[in-house]
PDB file of C-alpha atoms in Angstrom:
ATOM      1  CA  MET U   1      -5.494 -17.199 -10.982  1.00 94.00           C
ATOM      2  CA  LEU U   2      -3.822 -16.310  -7.642  1.00 96.00           C
ATOM      3  CA  ARG U   3      -5.272 -15.724  -4.493  1.00 98.00           C
ATOM      4  CA  LEU U   4      -4.403 -11.786  -3.182  1.00 98.00           C
ATOM      5  CA  CYS U   5      -4.923 -11.919   0.428  1.00 96.00           C
ATOM      6  CA  SER U   6      -6.046  -7.695   0.605  1.00 94.00           C
ATOM      7  CA  THR U   7      -8.590  -6.338   0.682  1.00 91.00           C
ATOM      8  CA  SER U   8      -7.336  -3.209  -0.808  1.00 91.00           C
ATOM      9  CA  LEU U   9      -9.857  -1.996  -4.302  1.00 91.00           C
ATOM     10  CA  SER U  10      -6.496   0.138  -5.283  1.00 92.00           C
ATOM     11  CA  ARG U  11      -4.493  -3.222  -5.584  1.00 96.00           C
ATOM     12  CA  GLN U  12      -7.377  -5.157  -7.112  1.00 96.00           C
ATOM     13  CA  GLN U  13      -7.817  -2.478  -9.622  1.00 96.00           C
ATOM     14  CA  ILE U  14      -3.814  -2.933 -10.432  1.00 97.00           C
ATOM     15  CA  LEU U  15      -4.748  -6.884 -11.115  1.00 97.00           C
ATOM     16  CA  LYS U  16      -7.727  -6.150 -13.123  1.00 97.00           C
ATOM     17  CA  GLU U  17      -5.936  -3.023 -14.965  1.00 96.00           C
ATOM     18  CA  ASN U  18      -2.658  -5.541 -16.581  1.00 96.00           C
ATOM     19  CA  LYS U  19      -5.645  -8.656 -16.295  1.00 97.00           C
ATOM     20  CA  ILE U  20      -4.730 -10.695 -13.851  1.00 97.00           C
ATOM     21  CA  THR U  21      -7.570 -13.217 -12.386  1.00 97.00           C
ATOM     22  CA  PHE U  22      -7.604 -13.478  -9.316  1.00 97.00           C
ATOM     23  CA  ILE U  23      -9.565 -13.861  -5.754  1.00 97.00           C
ATOM     24  CA  GLN U  24      -9.260 -11.610  -3.173  1.00 96.00           C
ATOM     25  CA  CYS U  25     -10.012 -12.637   0.493  1.00 96.00           C
ATOM     26  CA  ASP U  26      -8.679 -10.891   3.459  1.00 90.00           C
ATOM     27  CA  ASN U  27      -4.959 -12.303   4.722  1.00 80.00           C
ATOM     28  CA  GLY U  28      -6.713 -12.607   8.202  1.00 80.00           C
ATOM     29  CA  PHE U  29      -4.114 -11.073  10.412  1.00 91.00           C
ATOM     30  CA  ASP U  30      -4.573  -7.904  12.530  1.00 88.00           C
ATOM     31  CA  GLU U  31      -1.046  -4.999  12.107  1.00 88.00           C
ATOM     32  CA  GLU U  32      -2.532  -3.562  14.727  1.00 87.00           C
ATOM     33  CA  THR U  33      -0.773  -6.574  17.033  1.00 92.00           C
ATOM     34  CA  LEU U  34       2.763  -5.024  16.007  1.00 95.00           C
ATOM     35  CA  GLU U  35       4.215  -2.094  18.019  1.00 93.00           C
ATOM     36  CA  LEU U  36       6.748  -1.255  15.206  1.00 95.00           C
ATOM     37  CA  SER U  37       8.010   3.026  14.618  1.00 94.00           C
ATOM     38  CA  SER U  38      10.402   2.018  11.341  1.00 96.00           C
ATOM     39  CA  PRO U  39       8.576   2.609   8.506  1.00 97.00           C
ATOM     40  CA  ARG U  40      10.609  -0.387   6.901  1.00 95.00           C
ATOM     41  CA  SER U  41      10.681  -2.518  10.365  1.00 97.00           C
ATOM     42  CA  PHE U  42       6.566  -1.910  10.518  1.00 97.00           C
ATOM     43  CA  VAL U  43       6.181  -2.584   6.468  1.00 97.00           C
ATOM     44  CA  TYR U  44       8.054  -5.300   6.245  1.00 97.00           C
ATOM     45  CA  THR U  45       6.823  -7.457   9.118  1.00 97.00           C
ATOM     46  CA  ALA U  46       3.139  -7.372   8.543  1.00 96.00           C
ATOM     47  CA  ALA U  47       4.206  -8.425   5.252  1.00 97.00           C
ATOM     48  CA  VAL U  48       5.727 -11.552   6.757  1.00 97.00           C
ATOM     49  CA  CYS U  49       3.256 -11.972   9.219  1.00 97.00           C
ATOM     50  CA  LYS U  50      -0.201 -11.368   6.622  1.00 96.00           C
ATOM     51  CA  TYR U  51       1.774 -14.349   4.036  1.00 97.00           C
ATOM     52  CA  LYS U  52       2.240 -16.998   6.713  1.00 96.00           C
ATOM     53  CA  LYS U  53      -1.646 -16.499   8.665  1.00 96.00           C
ATOM     54  CA  ALA U  54      -2.507 -16.238   4.748  1.00 96.00           C
ATOM     55  CA  LEU U  55      -0.155 -19.611   3.974  1.00 97.00           C
ATOM     56  CA  GLU U  56      -1.527 -21.222   7.109  1.00 96.00           C
ATOM     57  CA  THR U  57      -5.078 -20.420   5.901  1.00 95.00           C
ATOM     58  CA  TYR U  58      -5.381 -20.845   2.945  1.00 96.00           C
ATOM     59  CA  GLY U  59      -2.693 -23.155   1.447  1.00 96.00           C
ATOM     60  CA  LEU U  60      -1.527 -23.074  -1.675  1.00 97.00           C
ATOM     61  CA  GLU U  61      -4.338 -23.947  -3.787  1.00 96.00           C
ATOM     62  CA  LEU U  62      -3.320 -20.659  -5.775  1.00 97.00           C
ATOM     63  CA  PRO U  63      -1.241 -18.717  -5.311  1.00 98.00           C
ATOM     64  CA  LEU U  64      -0.579 -16.275  -2.327  1.00 98.00           C
ATOM     65  CA  LEU U  65      -0.359 -12.582  -3.006  1.00 98.00           C
ATOM     66  CA  VAL U  66       0.208 -10.658  -0.372  1.00 97.00           C
ATOM     67  CA  VAL U  67       1.628  -7.502   0.242  1.00 96.00           C
ATOM     68  CA  ASP U  68       1.992  -3.900   2.661  1.00 95.00           C
ATOM     69  CA  SER U  69       2.072  -0.200   2.406  1.00 95.00           C
ATOM     70  CA  VAL U  70       3.515   2.558   4.338  1.00 96.00           C
ATOM     71  CA  ILE U  71       4.192   6.199   4.253  1.00 97.00           C
ATOM     72  CA  GLU U  72       7.342   7.504   5.666  1.00 98.00           C
ATOM     73  CA  CYS U  73       7.233  11.320   6.194  1.00 98.00           C
ATOM     74  CA  ALA U  74       9.748  12.607   8.326  1.00 95.00           C
ATOM     75  CA  ASN U  75      11.126   9.895   9.032  1.00 93.00           C
ATOM     76  CA  THR U  76       7.048   8.994  10.840  1.00 96.00           C
ATOM     77  CA  LEU U  77       5.304   6.168  10.210  1.00 97.00           C
ATOM     78  CA  GLN U  78       2.620   6.721   8.662  1.00 97.00           C
ATOM     79  CA  ARG U  79      -0.353   4.062   8.846  1.00 94.00           C
ATOM     80  CA  LYS U  80      -4.110   3.941   7.605  1.00 94.00           C
ATOM     81  CA  PRO U  81      -5.092   7.178   9.667  1.00 97.00           C
ATOM     82  CA  LYS U  82      -7.758   5.462  12.570  1.00 95.00           C
ATOM     83  CA  ASN U  83      -9.699   8.565  12.619  1.00 97.00           C
ATOM     84  CA  GLN U  84     -10.607  12.232  10.491  1.00 98.00           C
ATOM     85  CA  LYS U  85      -8.038  14.164  12.965  1.00 98.00           C
ATOM     86  CA  GLU U  86      -4.802  11.996  12.162  1.00 98.00           C
ATOM     87  CA  ALA U  87      -5.419  12.194   8.279  1.00 98.00           C
ATOM     88  CA  LYS U  88      -5.680  15.290   8.675  1.00 98.00           C
ATOM     89  CA  GLU U  89      -2.416  15.820  10.960  1.00 98.00           C
ATOM     90  CA  PHE U  90      -0.667  13.577   8.502  1.00 98.00           C
ATOM     91  CA  LEU U  91      -1.922  15.281   5.108  1.00 98.00           C
ATOM     92  CA  GLN U  92      -0.328  18.407   6.770  1.00 98.00           C
ATOM     93  CA  MET U  93       3.095  16.924   7.446  1.00 98.00           C
ATOM     94  CA  GLN U  94       3.136  15.815   4.581  1.00 98.00           C
ATOM     95  CA  SER U  95       2.211  19.290   2.547  1.00 98.00           C
ATOM     96  CA  GLY U  96       4.921  20.898   0.880  1.00 98.00           C
ATOM     97  CA  SER U  97       6.970  18.146   2.094  1.00 98.00           C
ATOM     98  CA  SER U  98       8.845  14.366   0.662  1.00 98.00           C
ATOM     99  CA  ILE U  99       7.526  11.643   1.308  1.00 98.00           C
ATOM    100  CA  HIS U 100       7.805   7.833   0.793  1.00 98.00           C
ATOM    101  CA  ILE U 101       5.701   4.819   0.112  1.00 98.00           C
ATOM    102  CA  LEU U 102       7.397   1.773   1.604  1.00 97.00           C
ATOM    103  CA  SER U 103       5.810  -1.893  -0.085  1.00 97.00           C
ATOM    104  CA  CYS U 104       6.658  -5.103   0.607  1.00 97.00           C
ATOM    105  CA  CYS U 105       4.948  -8.253  -2.068  1.00 97.00           C
ATOM    106  CA  ILE U 106       5.126 -11.493  -1.685  1.00 98.00           C
ATOM    107  CA  LEU U 107       4.390 -13.652  -4.373  1.00 98.00           C
ATOM    108  CA  HIS U 108       4.212 -17.433  -3.583  1.00 98.00           C
ATOM    109  CA  SER U 109       3.327 -20.381  -5.375  1.00 97.00           C
ATOM    110  CA  ASN U 110       3.932 -23.969  -5.830  1.00 96.00           C
ATOM    111  CA  LYS U 111       6.979 -23.254  -8.435  1.00 94.00           C
ATOM    112  CA  PHE U 112       8.886 -20.746  -6.231  1.00 96.00           C
ATOM    113  CA  TYR U 113       8.402 -17.402  -3.600  1.00 97.00           C
ATOM    114  CA  PHE U 114       9.285 -14.294  -4.637  1.00 97.00           C
ATOM    115  CA  ILE U 115       9.555 -11.291  -1.506  1.00 98.00           C
ATOM    116  CA  ASN U 116      10.304  -7.174  -2.936  1.00 97.00           C
ATOM    117  CA  LEU U 117      10.929  -4.588  -0.884  1.00 97.00           C
ATOM    118  CA  GLY U 118       9.319  -1.572  -3.008  1.00 96.00           C
ATOM    119  CA  LYS U 119      10.080   2.613  -2.240  1.00 97.00           C
ATOM    120  CA  THR U 120       7.902   5.463  -4.002  1.00 98.00           C
ATOM    121  CA  THR U 121       9.021   8.778  -3.049  1.00 98.00           C
ATOM    122  CA  TYR U 122       7.140  11.322  -3.320  1.00 98.00           C
ATOM    123  CA  GLU U 123       7.925  15.458  -3.246  1.00 98.00           C
ATOM    124  CA  PHE U 124       4.627  17.572  -2.904  1.00 98.00           C
ATOM    125  CA  SER U 125       3.511  21.019  -3.275  1.00 98.00           C
ATOM    126  CA  SER U 126       1.981  22.721  -0.182  1.00 98.00           C
ATOM    127  CA  PHE U 127      -1.510  21.782  -0.415  1.00 98.00           C
ATOM    128  CA  ASP U 128      -4.428  24.112  -1.137  1.00 98.00           C
ATOM    129  CA  LEU U 129      -6.707  24.577   2.308  1.00 97.00           C
ATOM    130  CA  ASP U 130      -9.814  24.450   0.996  1.00 98.00           C
ATOM    131  CA  ASP U 131      -8.629  21.657  -2.021  1.00 98.00           C
ATOM    132  CA  LEU U 132      -7.723  19.433   2.037  1.00 98.00           C
ATOM    133  CA  GLU U 133     -10.796  20.049   3.898  1.00 98.00           C
ATOM    134  CA  VAL U 134     -13.109  18.746   0.652  1.00 98.00           C
ATOM    135  CA  TYR U 135     -10.801  15.460   1.150  1.00 98.00           C
ATOM    136  CA  LEU U 136     -10.963  14.723   4.019  1.00 98.00           C
ATOM    137  CA  GLN U 137     -15.181  15.108   4.087  1.00 98.00           C
ATOM    138  CA  SER U 138     -15.414  13.197   0.781  1.00 97.00           C
ATOM    139  CA  GLN U 139     -13.629  10.620   3.026  1.00 96.00           C
ATOM    140  CA  GLN U 140     -11.620   9.094   0.226  1.00 96.00           C
ATOM    141  CA  TRP U 141      -8.409   8.741   2.915  1.00 96.00           C
ATOM    142  CA  GLN U 142      -9.834   5.923   4.232  1.00 95.00           C
ATOM    143  CA  ASN U 143      -8.014   2.407   3.964  1.00 91.00           C
ATOM    144  CA  LYS U 144      -5.096   4.290   2.240  1.00 93.00           C
ATOM    145  CA  ALA U 145      -1.831   4.485   3.816  1.00 94.00           C
ATOM    146  CA  GLY U 146      -1.022   8.286   5.349  1.00 97.00           C
ATOM    147  CA  ALA U 147      -4.192   8.672   3.971  1.00 97.00           C
ATOM    148  CA  VAL U 148      -2.244   8.717   1.298  1.00 97.00           C
ATOM    149  CA  MET U 149      -4.482   9.132  -3.261  1.00 95.00           C
ATOM    150  CA  VAL U 150      -1.316   9.388  -5.546  1.00 94.00           C
ATOM    151  CA  GLU U 151      -3.807   8.852  -7.940  1.00 92.00           C
ATOM    152  CA  GLY U 152      -6.371  11.118  -6.873  1.00 95.00           C
ATOM    153  CA  PHE U 153      -6.319  14.174  -3.903  1.00 97.00           C
ATOM    154  CA  HIS U 154      -2.120  14.167  -3.860  1.00 98.00           C
ATOM    155  CA  LYS U 155      -1.906  13.718  -7.833  1.00 97.00           C
ATOM    156  CA  LYS U 156      -1.587  17.671  -8.198  1.00 97.00           C
ATOM    157  CA  TYR U 157       0.680  18.309  -5.919  1.00 98.00           C
ATOM    158  CA  ILE U 158       3.172  15.932  -6.915  1.00 98.00           C
ATOM    159  CA  LYS U 159       6.292  18.217  -8.022  1.00 98.00           C
ATOM    160  CA  LYS U 160       8.790  15.031  -8.084  1.00 98.00           C
ATOM    161  CA  GLN U 161       8.191  11.521  -7.994  1.00 98.00           C
ATOM    162  CA  ILE U 162      10.783   8.453  -7.919  1.00 98.00           C
ATOM    163  CA  GLY U 163       9.459   5.171  -8.307  1.00 97.00           C
ATOM    164  CA  SER U 164       6.612   2.795  -9.272  1.00 96.00           C
ATOM    165  CA  THR U 165       3.028   5.215  -9.582  1.00 95.00           C
ATOM    166  CA  SER U 166       1.476   1.480  -8.953  1.00 96.00           C
ATOM    167  CA  ASN U 167       3.832   1.398  -6.312  1.00 96.00           C
ATOM    168  CA  ALA U 168       2.721   4.198  -5.120  1.00 95.00           C
ATOM    169  CA  MET U 169      -0.469   2.772  -4.999  1.00 93.00           C
ATOM    170  CA  GLY U 170       0.307   0.044  -3.261  1.00 92.00           C
ATOM    171  CA  LEU U 171       1.691  -2.964  -5.529  1.00 96.00           C
ATOM    172  CA  HIS U 172       4.660  -2.748  -7.005  1.00 96.00           C
ATOM    173  CA  PHE U 173       2.960  -4.248 -10.581  1.00 97.00           C
ATOM    174  CA  GLU U 174       6.562  -4.087 -12.284  1.00 96.00           C
ATOM    175  CA  ALA U 175       8.880  -6.406  -9.667  1.00 96.00           C
ATOM    176  CA  ILE U 176       5.896  -8.918  -9.645  1.00 97.00           C
ATOM    177  CA  GLN U 177       5.409  -9.276 -13.370  1.00 96.00           C
ATOM    178  CA  PRO U 178       7.618 -11.309 -14.611  1.00 95.00           C
ATOM    179  CA  PHE U 179       7.290 -13.723 -12.130  1.00 95.00           C
ATOM    180  CA  LEU U 180       2.778 -14.242 -12.093  1.00 94.00           C
ATOM    181  CA  GLU U 181       4.156 -14.947 -15.298  1.00 88.00           C
ATOM    182  CA  LEU U 182       5.646 -18.512 -14.021  1.00 88.00           C
ATOM    183  CA  LEU U 183       1.650 -19.440 -12.796  1.00 87.00           C
TER     184      LEU U 183
END
């Protein structure tokens, strides 16, 4: 049993599919307070700040799992879009381009502390404009870094992938799996 300090449905899905028992809660950290523009710096700093807040709030009664993910497209940080207009801007930038999905995962128990920085790269074909509008109207892009949904909208546009799909969905499961066996 562990404490997933994230409200992400994708992370929840990954743990459930891998039969990991967990309690899900908010990490309690407002990443809007971070003023970083470098995707790599942002994802690392956000994860560490979320971890510190979760540790302070929950302690280690249960092992803590804290994760943050961002998108890097054209050397630009893409976080969760604030509205549909911003989601459309992100998606238009990604269309026919490459993105890097960066994640930072911290797993901490009484037995160990593990941190992992992951990167998954996708090269996309150009998005169909009608399909893009349907995706935007669906609201499925909400709470997704860069409005990216590799298991949904983006899937049919993938030309090339380098890295883990689970990392792209928000939790690099292959990296933490050996450590989960120690819990």
